[in-house]
Amino acid sequence: MNKYTLEKIASIGVATRGNVQQAVKLSREVLSEPFSPYERYKVLKQTAELMIEKQEELAQIICEEVGKPITESRGEVARAAMTLEISAEEAKRISGHAVPVEAAPGSERRKAFTIRVPVGVVAAITPFNVPLNLVCHKVGPALAAGNSVVLKPAEVTPLCALKLAELFNEAGLPSGRLNVLTGNGPEIGQWLIDEEDISMFSFTGSPRVGRWLRERAGTRKVALELGNNSATIIHHDADLDTAAEQVALKSFNNAGQVCISVQRVYVHESVKESFLDKLRIKTEALKVGDPSDDKTHVGPMIHPDQLKRVEEWVNEAVSQGAEVVTGNTKQGTVFMPTVLTNVKRFMKVCKDEIFGPVVSILSYEGEDDVINEVNDSAYGLQAGLFTNDLSFAMKAAEKIEVGGLIINDTSGYRVDHMPYGGVKGSGNGKEGPKYAIEEMTNERIIVMNL
Ligand SMILES: NC(=O)c1ccc[n+]([C@@H]2O[C@H](COP(=O)([O-])OP(=O)(O)OC[C@H]3O[C@@H](n4cnc5c(N)ncnc54)[C@H](O)[C@@H]3O)[C@@H](O)[C@H]2O)c1
Ligand SMILES: O=C[C@H](O)CS(=O)(=O)O
């Protein structure tokens, strides 16, 4: 469906159990066919080039099937191409290392080294919100490492994955290396779990589903990129204009449906009123509405049910004492960017992942207090800290329990070659092609008794 107009834009097949079995069988069989690192490099690089050639077509697909503003959708295509380019380069750099076993008494005449071998068949399951780049963050490294992939994109945003498979095919990817299954998550998920030829599950999505997979995968590798209720700290020495601008951008891009979207903002008491006023002005200046308009910043949510949930969470918070600075209204499938204050930690809008265009403003005084408040979360993906106080920045770097801390920017910062992944309820994997390849290969030691 077009997520803004709710008009039908495509009909997609629903995979059967037989399709799942066939996809895994093809994925398994193709592993016996040679696919050298340089061949992988060429296919990945060519697919990236094709993506850029077709950037507008792909951006339109993202805009329609996610409801993501077209300008942001174009940006996703550019990032996805970059992800594949990085994967292509990493395909040429996969290696093990020497191991000095001879240092052990009695092993003086032995030599050892490790090699990295592909895990085999990778089942990649991806979320709705970034349907091209997050698919590339699984498929790119998996292929670069010599694996084959069975890909299950989100039911509500399958078109990008299908288009990507077409581009890989055009770029010469051997048949069977990438197989796309569209349809119902729980059903296909169970059928994938039942396929013993799958060596690894690479999942990005909600903690609920991530736990479901992990509990059933047995001894197979499971890489989890899960949810977050991202915090950003605005210290008393922060550049408030920059901080307000970045918080507005990264609280509401993709309608807040981003795992590192700014959800909790902790502002030092001494600058709270000034920051709040600047944030309100920046938020109310955002253009909201039709995502196909080049000027739109905030489009619709992925489904009316999700809009209803967000509205319920906000209204519950208000009933518990939260105050609306701006927003908490809706226009069709769009929930207006909303800023709340007087928010308490027990409120859903604070302690859970809202995954919508809502940001809660809280205040603090002491450095240790705010670090403790940021850490008072089931999640730990990324956090932001606006300050020029290096000792506070380094204290936060050492004490804030996240996968990434972004100094003088928000939690929403990411470039595609950096290590990316969370702790606690945010998962256990690390993406970024170099790091995903390490997870998608097994290290084998070779010892030679000379
Ligand atoms: N950490 C990250 O990098 C990252 C990135 C994007 C989104 N996310 C998280 O993803 C969530 C939003 O995405 P979503 O709504 O698509 O998540 P979701 O968990 O509902 O769905 C994710 C994928 O899992 C599939 N799925 C659903 N039930 C399944 C099952 N029982 N077995 C196997 N697959 C199943 C879905 O079809 C979809 O393809 C948020 O929690 C967000 O924080 C995390
Ligand atoms: O939704 C979470 C994504 O990982 C954020 S990004 O699109 O990769 O920056």
mmCIF file of N, CA and C and ligand atoms in Angstrom, residues 124-130 134 138 152-157 181 183-193 201 203-210 212-213 216 224-229 257-260 302 306 353 355 379 381 414 420-422 426-427 431, ligand 1:
data_model
loop_
_atom_site.group_PDB
_atom_site.id
_atom_site.type_symbol
_atom_site.label_atom_id
_atom_site.label_comp_id
_atom_site.label_asym_id
_atom_site.label_seq_id
_atom_site.Cartn_x
_atom_site.Cartn_y
_atom_site.Cartn_z
ATOM 1 N N ALA A 124 18.229 -13.870 6.416
ATOM 2 C CA ALA A 124 18.211 -12.444 6.764
ATOM 3 C C ALA A 124 16.759 -11.989 6.856
ATOM 4 N N ILE A 125 16.403 -11.421 8.008
ATOM 5 C CA ILE A 125 15.030 -10.956 8.236
ATOM 6 C C ILE A 125 15.088 -9.483 8.610
ATOM 7 N N THR A 126 14.363 -8.659 7.861
ATOM 8 C CA THR A 126 14.570 -7.212 7.963
ATOM 9 C C THR A 126 13.278 -6.453 8.273
ATOM 10 N N PRO A 127 13.420 -5.233 8.847
ATOM 11 C CA PRO A 127 12.267 -4.449 9.281
ATOM 12 C C PRO A 127 11.716 -3.564 8.173
ATOM 13 N N PHE A 128 10.610 -2.884 8.483
ATOM 14 C CA PHE A 128 9.929 -2.090 7.441
ATOM 15 C C PHE A 128 10.568 -0.726 7.207
ATOM 16 N N ASN A 129 11.263 -0.186 8.230
ATOM 17 C CA ASN A 129 11.515 1.273 8.195
ATOM 18 C C ASN A 129 12.623 1.722 7.264
ATOM 19 N N VAL A 130 13.611 0.867 7.015
ATOM 20 C CA VAL A 130 14.717 1.224 6.115
ATOM 21 C C VAL A 130 14.874 0.041 5.148
ATOM 22 N N LEU A 134 18.949 -1.357 5.093
ATOM 23 C CA LEU A 134 19.129 -2.399 6.119
ATOM 24 C C LEU A 134 19.120 -3.794 5.514
ATOM 25 N N LYS A 138 22.694 -6.587 5.369
ATOM 26 C CA LYS A 138 22.770 -8.036 5.620
ATOM 27 C C LYS A 138 23.255 -8.778 4.375
ATOM 28 N N LYS A 152 14.033 -12.459 3.997
ATOM 29 C CA LYS A 152 12.614 -12.241 4.270
ATOM 30 C C LYS A 152 12.412 -10.782 4.677
ATOM 31 N N PRO A 153 11.985 -9.943 3.713
ATOM 32 C CA PRO A 153 11.764 -8.532 4.038
ATOM 33 C C PRO A 153 10.449 -8.356 4.799
ATOM 34 N N ALA A 154 10.230 -7.166 5.328
ATOM 35 C CA ALA A 154 8.997 -6.903 6.074
ATOM 36 C C ALA A 154 7.787 -7.018 5.158
ATOM 37 N N GLU A 155 6.698 -7.590 5.692
ATOM 38 C CA GLU A 155 5.485 -7.785 4.885
ATOM 39 C C GLU A 155 5.036 -6.476 4.226
ATOM 40 N N VAL A 156 5.177 -5.374 4.971
ATOM 41 C CA VAL A 156 4.582 -4.111 4.500
ATOM 42 C C VAL A 156 5.506 -3.330 3.568
ATOM 43 N N THR A 157 6.778 -3.784 3.451
ATOM 44 C CA THR A 157 7.711 -3.082 2.552
ATOM 45 C C THR A 157 8.585 -4.082 1.802
ATOM 46 N N LEU A 181 12.015 -14.256 0.015
ATOM 47 C CA LEU A 181 10.722 -14.835 0.384
ATOM 48 C C LEU A 181 9.842 -13.712 0.906
ATOM 49 N N GLY A 183 6.068 -12.434 2.451
ATOM 50 C CA GLY A 183 4.877 -12.964 3.105
ATOM 51 C C GLY A 183 4.923 -12.805 4.602
ATOM 52 N N ASN A 184 4.144 -13.622 5.260
ATOM 53 C CA ASN A 184 3.866 -13.475 6.681
ATOM 54 C C ASN A 184 5.061 -13.823 7.564
ATOM 55 N N GLY A 185 5.489 -12.866 8.375
ATOM 56 C CA GLY A 185 6.669 -13.055 9.207
ATOM 57 C C GLY A 185 6.634 -14.272 10.103
ATOM 58 N N PRO A 186 5.646 -14.370 10.993
ATOM 59 C CA PRO A 186 5.630 -15.514 11.921
ATOM 60 C C PRO A 186 5.621 -16.862 11.210
ATOM 61 N N GLU A 187 4.836 -16.951 10.124
ATOM 62 C CA GLU A 187 4.718 -18.236 9.406
ATOM 63 C C GLU A 187 6.041 -18.602 8.731
ATOM 64 N N ILE A 188 6.581 -17.658 7.958
ATOM 65 C CA ILE A 188 7.851 -17.923 7.270
ATOM 66 C C ILE A 188 8.964 -18.092 8.298
ATOM 67 N N GLY A 189 8.871 -17.320 9.376
ATOM 68 C CA GLY A 189 9.884 -17.442 10.424
ATOM 69 C C GLY A 189 9.974 -18.840 10.978
ATOM 70 N N GLN A 190 8.811 -19.426 11.268
ATOM 71 C CA GLN A 190 8.807 -20.798 11.795
ATOM 72 C C GLN A 190 9.360 -21.777 10.760
ATOM 73 N N TRP A 191 8.970 -21.595 9.521
ATOM 74 C CA TRP A 191 9.470 -22.505 8.478
ATOM 75 C C TRP A 191 10.983 -22.365 8.312
ATOM 76 N N LEU A 192 11.496 -21.155 8.484
ATOM 77 C CA LEU A 192 12.954 -20.978 8.389
ATOM 78 C C LEU A 192 13.648 -21.644 9.572
ATOM 79 N N ILE A 193 13.071 -21.475 10.754
ATOM 80 C CA ILE A 193 13.642 -22.122 11.950
ATOM 81 C C ILE A 193 13.736 -23.634 11.737
ATOM 82 N N PHE A 201 20.989 -16.835 11.533
ATOM 83 C CA PHE A 201 19.890 -15.889 11.390
ATOM 84 C C PHE A 201 20.441 -14.491 11.661
ATOM 85 N N PHE A 203 18.942 -10.909 12.124
ATOM 86 C CA PHE A 203 17.617 -10.305 12.306
ATOM 87 C C PHE A 203 17.731 -8.850 12.709
ATOM 88 N N THR A 204 16.939 -8.018 12.097
ATOM 89 C CA THR A 204 16.755 -6.638 12.534
ATOM 90 C C THR A 204 15.266 -6.393 12.694
ATOM 91 N N GLY A 205 14.889 -5.976 13.907
ATOM 92 C CA GLY A 205 13.470 -5.764 14.147
ATOM 93 C C GLY A 205 13.202 -5.583 15.620
ATOM 94 N N SER A 206 12.001 -5.902 16.028
ATOM 95 C CA SER A 206 11.593 -5.664 17.412
ATOM 96 C C SER A 206 12.214 -6.671 18.371
ATOM 97 N N PRO A 207 12.432 -6.256 19.618
ATOM 98 C CA PRO A 207 12.960 -7.193 20.615
ATOM 99 C C PRO A 207 12.093 -8.438 20.769
ATOM 100 N N ARG A 208 10.775 -8.249 20.642
ATOM 101 C CA ARG A 208 9.856 -9.391 20.794
ATOM 102 C C ARG A 208 10.187 -10.504 19.804
ATOM 103 N N VAL A 209 10.349 -10.119 18.529
ATOM 104 C CA VAL A 209 10.621 -11.133 17.504
ATOM 105 C C VAL A 209 12.053 -11.629 17.625
ATOM 106 N N GLY A 210 12.951 -10.727 17.959
ATOM 107 C CA GLY A 210 14.342 -11.149 18.129
ATOM 108 C C GLY A 210 14.480 -12.233 19.176
ATOM 109 N N TRP A 212 12.125 -14.244 20.113
ATOM 110 C CA TRP A 212 11.422 -15.430 19.577
ATOM 111 C C TRP A 212 12.387 -16.279 18.759
ATOM 112 N N LEU A 213 13.146 -15.591 17.874
ATOM 113 C CA LEU A 213 14.102 -16.288 17.000
ATOM 114 C C LEU A 213 15.213 -16.928 17.823
ATOM 115 N N ARG A 216 14.585 -20.187 19.527
ATOM 116 C CA ARG A 216 14.303 -21.353 18.672
ATOM 117 C C ARG A 216 15.442 -21.734 17.720
ATOM 118 N N LEU A 224 21.343 -10.100 16.335
ATOM 119 C CA LEU A 224 20.127 -9.337 16.614
ATOM 120 C C LEU A 224 20.414 -7.845 16.659
ATOM 121 N N GLU A 225 19.716 -7.098 15.825
ATOM 122 C CA GLU A 225 19.722 -5.629 15.845
ATOM 123 C C GLU A 225 18.311 -5.221 16.216
ATOM 124 N N LEU A 226 18.130 -4.778 17.452
ATOM 125 C CA LEU A 226 16.770 -4.624 17.963
ATOM 126 C C LEU A 226 16.437 -3.158 18.262
ATOM 127 N N GLY A 227 15.519 -2.955 19.185
ATOM 128 C CA GLY A 227 14.935 -1.635 19.405
ATOM 129 C C GLY A 227 15.752 -0.740 20.318
ATOM 130 N N ASN A 228 15.211 0.466 20.532
ATOM 131 C CA ASN A 228 15.902 1.411 21.418
ATOM 132 C C ASN A 228 14.949 2.533 21.817
ATOM 133 N N ASN A 229 15.220 3.190 22.952
ATOM 134 C CA ASN A 229 14.504 4.438 23.299
ATOM 135 C C ASN A 229 15.570 5.496 23.507
ATOM 136 N N GLN A 257 10.237 6.763 13.012
ATOM 137 C CA GLN A 257 10.316 5.290 12.919
ATOM 138 C C GLN A 257 11.732 4.844 12.583
ATOM 139 N N VAL A 258 12.634 5.179 13.499
ATOM 140 C CA VAL A 258 14.054 4.873 13.319
ATOM 141 C C VAL A 258 14.570 4.361 14.659
ATOM 142 N N CYS A 259 15.349 3.313 14.639
ATOM 143 C CA CYS A 259 15.771 2.673 15.899
ATOM 144 C C CYS A 259 16.623 3.607 16.752
ATOM 145 N N ILE A 260 17.320 4.578 16.110
ATOM 146 C CA ILE A 260 18.151 5.510 16.884
ATOM 147 C C ILE A 260 17.540 6.906 16.885
ATOM 148 N N ILE A 302 3.667 4.062 9.372
ATOM 149 C CA ILE A 302 3.621 2.867 8.516
ATOM 150 C C ILE A 302 2.221 2.276 8.437
ATOM 151 N N GLN A 306 -0.491 1.880 13.990
ATOM 152 C CA GLN A 306 0.674 2.407 14.703
ATOM 153 C C GLN A 306 0.449 3.865 15.095
ATOM 154 N N GLU A 353 9.933 1.825 23.643
ATOM 155 C CA GLU A 353 10.301 2.384 22.335
ATOM 156 C C GLU A 353 9.030 2.851 21.635
ATOM 157 N N PHE A 355 8.752 4.554 18.721
ATOM 158 C CA PHE A 355 8.838 4.350 17.268
ATOM 159 C C PHE A 355 7.790 5.200 16.546
ATOM 160 N N TYR A 379 17.186 -0.805 27.105
ATOM 161 C CA TYR A 379 17.878 -0.781 25.820
ATOM 162 C C TYR A 379 19.262 -0.144 25.950
ATOM 163 N N LEU A 381 21.279 1.066 22.497
ATOM 164 C CA LEU A 381 21.799 1.076 21.125
ATOM 165 C C LEU A 381 22.766 2.237 20.928
ATOM 166 N N ARG A 414 24.681 7.926 12.136
ATOM 167 C CA ARG A 414 25.254 6.663 11.670
ATOM 168 C C ARG A 414 25.828 6.850 10.286
ATOM 169 N N TYR A 420 28.136 -0.912 14.318
ATOM 170 C CA TYR A 420 26.807 -0.435 14.714
ATOM 171 C C TYR A 420 26.015 -1.591 15.315
ATOM 172 N N GLY A 421 25.616 -1.416 16.558
ATOM 173 C CA GLY A 421 24.826 -2.453 17.223
ATOM 174 C C GLY A 421 24.772 -2.146 18.708
ATOM 175 N N GLY A 422 23.800 -2.726 19.396
ATOM 176 C CA GLY A 422 23.553 -2.331 20.774
ATOM 177 C C GLY A 422 23.886 -3.381 21.805
ATOM 178 N N SER A 426 18.870 -4.076 23.167
ATOM 179 C CA SER A 426 18.997 -3.589 21.784
ATOM 180 C C SER A 426 19.676 -4.595 20.879
ATOM 181 N N GLY A 427 20.089 -5.731 21.444
ATOM 182 C CA GLY A 427 20.604 -6.780 20.576
ATOM 183 C C GLY A 427 22.005 -7.201 20.915
ATOM 184 N N GLU A 431 26.722 -4.502 13.075
ATOM 185 C CA GLU A 431 26.702 -4.358 11.624
ATOM 186 C C GLU A 431 27.663 -3.259 11.208
HETATM 187 N N1 LIG B 1 18.840 -1.986 15.709
HETATM 188 C C1 LIG B 1 18.623 -1.729 14.436
HETATM 189 O O1 LIG B 1 19.539 -1.630 13.618
HETATM 190 C C2 LIG B 1 17.212 -1.545 13.963
HETATM 191 C C3 LIG B 1 17.019 -0.991 12.697
HETATM 192 C C4 LIG B 1 15.690 -0.818 12.245
HETATM 193 C C5 LIG B 1 14.624 -1.207 13.046
HETATM 194 N N2 LIG B 1 14.878 -1.746 14.249
HETATM 195 C C6 LIG B 1 13.762 -2.151 15.117
HETATM 196 O O2 LIG B 1 12.750 -2.813 14.340
HETATM 197 C C7 LIG B 1 11.477 -2.528 14.903
HETATM 198 C C8 LIG B 1 10.551 -1.979 13.845
HETATM 199 O O3 LIG B 1 10.556 -2.821 12.707
HETATM 200 P P1 LIG B 1 9.368 -3.859 12.466
HETATM 201 O O4 LIG B 1 8.077 -3.303 12.979
HETATM 202 O O5 LIG B 1 9.455 -4.286 11.046
HETATM 203 O O6 LIG B 1 9.819 -5.058 13.432
HETATM 204 P P2 LIG B 1 9.174 -6.521 13.537
HETATM 205 O O7 LIG B 1 9.949 -7.231 14.562
HETATM 206 O O8 LIG B 1 7.692 -6.416 13.669
HETATM 207 O O9 LIG B 1 9.445 -7.184 12.098
HETATM 208 C C9 LIG B 1 10.767 -7.328 11.658
HETATM 209 C C10 LIG B 1 10.824 -8.477 10.646
HETATM 210 O O10 LIG B 1 10.526 -9.684 11.330
HETATM 211 C C11 LIG B 1 9.500 -10.378 10.639
HETATM 212 N N3 LIG B 1 8.816 -11.185 11.628
HETATM 213 C C12 LIG B 1 7.743 -10.866 12.390
HETATM 214 N N4 LIG B 1 7.444 -11.898 13.199
HETATM 215 C C13 LIG B 1 8.343 -12.878 12.935
HETATM 216 C C14 LIG B 1 8.580 -14.189 13.430
HETATM 217 N N5 LIG B 1 7.813 -14.729 14.384
HETATM 218 N N6 LIG B 1 9.616 -14.903 12.917
HETATM 219 C C15 LIG B 1 10.405 -14.385 11.963
HETATM 220 N N7 LIG B 1 10.236 -13.148 11.445
HETATM 221 C C16 LIG B 1 9.218 -12.427 11.941
HETATM 222 C C17 LIG B 1 8.684 -9.304 9.992
HETATM 223 O O11 LIG B 1 7.943 -9.834 8.920
HETATM 224 C C18 LIG B 1 9.790 -8.355 9.529
HETATM 225 O O12 LIG B 1 10.336 -8.848 8.328
HETATM 226 C C19 LIG B 1 11.719 -1.511 16.011
HETATM 227 O O13 LIG B 1 11.788 -2.155 17.261
HETATM 228 C C20 LIG B 1 13.070 -0.942 15.663
HETATM 229 O O14 LIG B 1 13.761 -0.416 16.777
HETATM 230 C C21 LIG B 1 16.142 -1.915 14.751
#
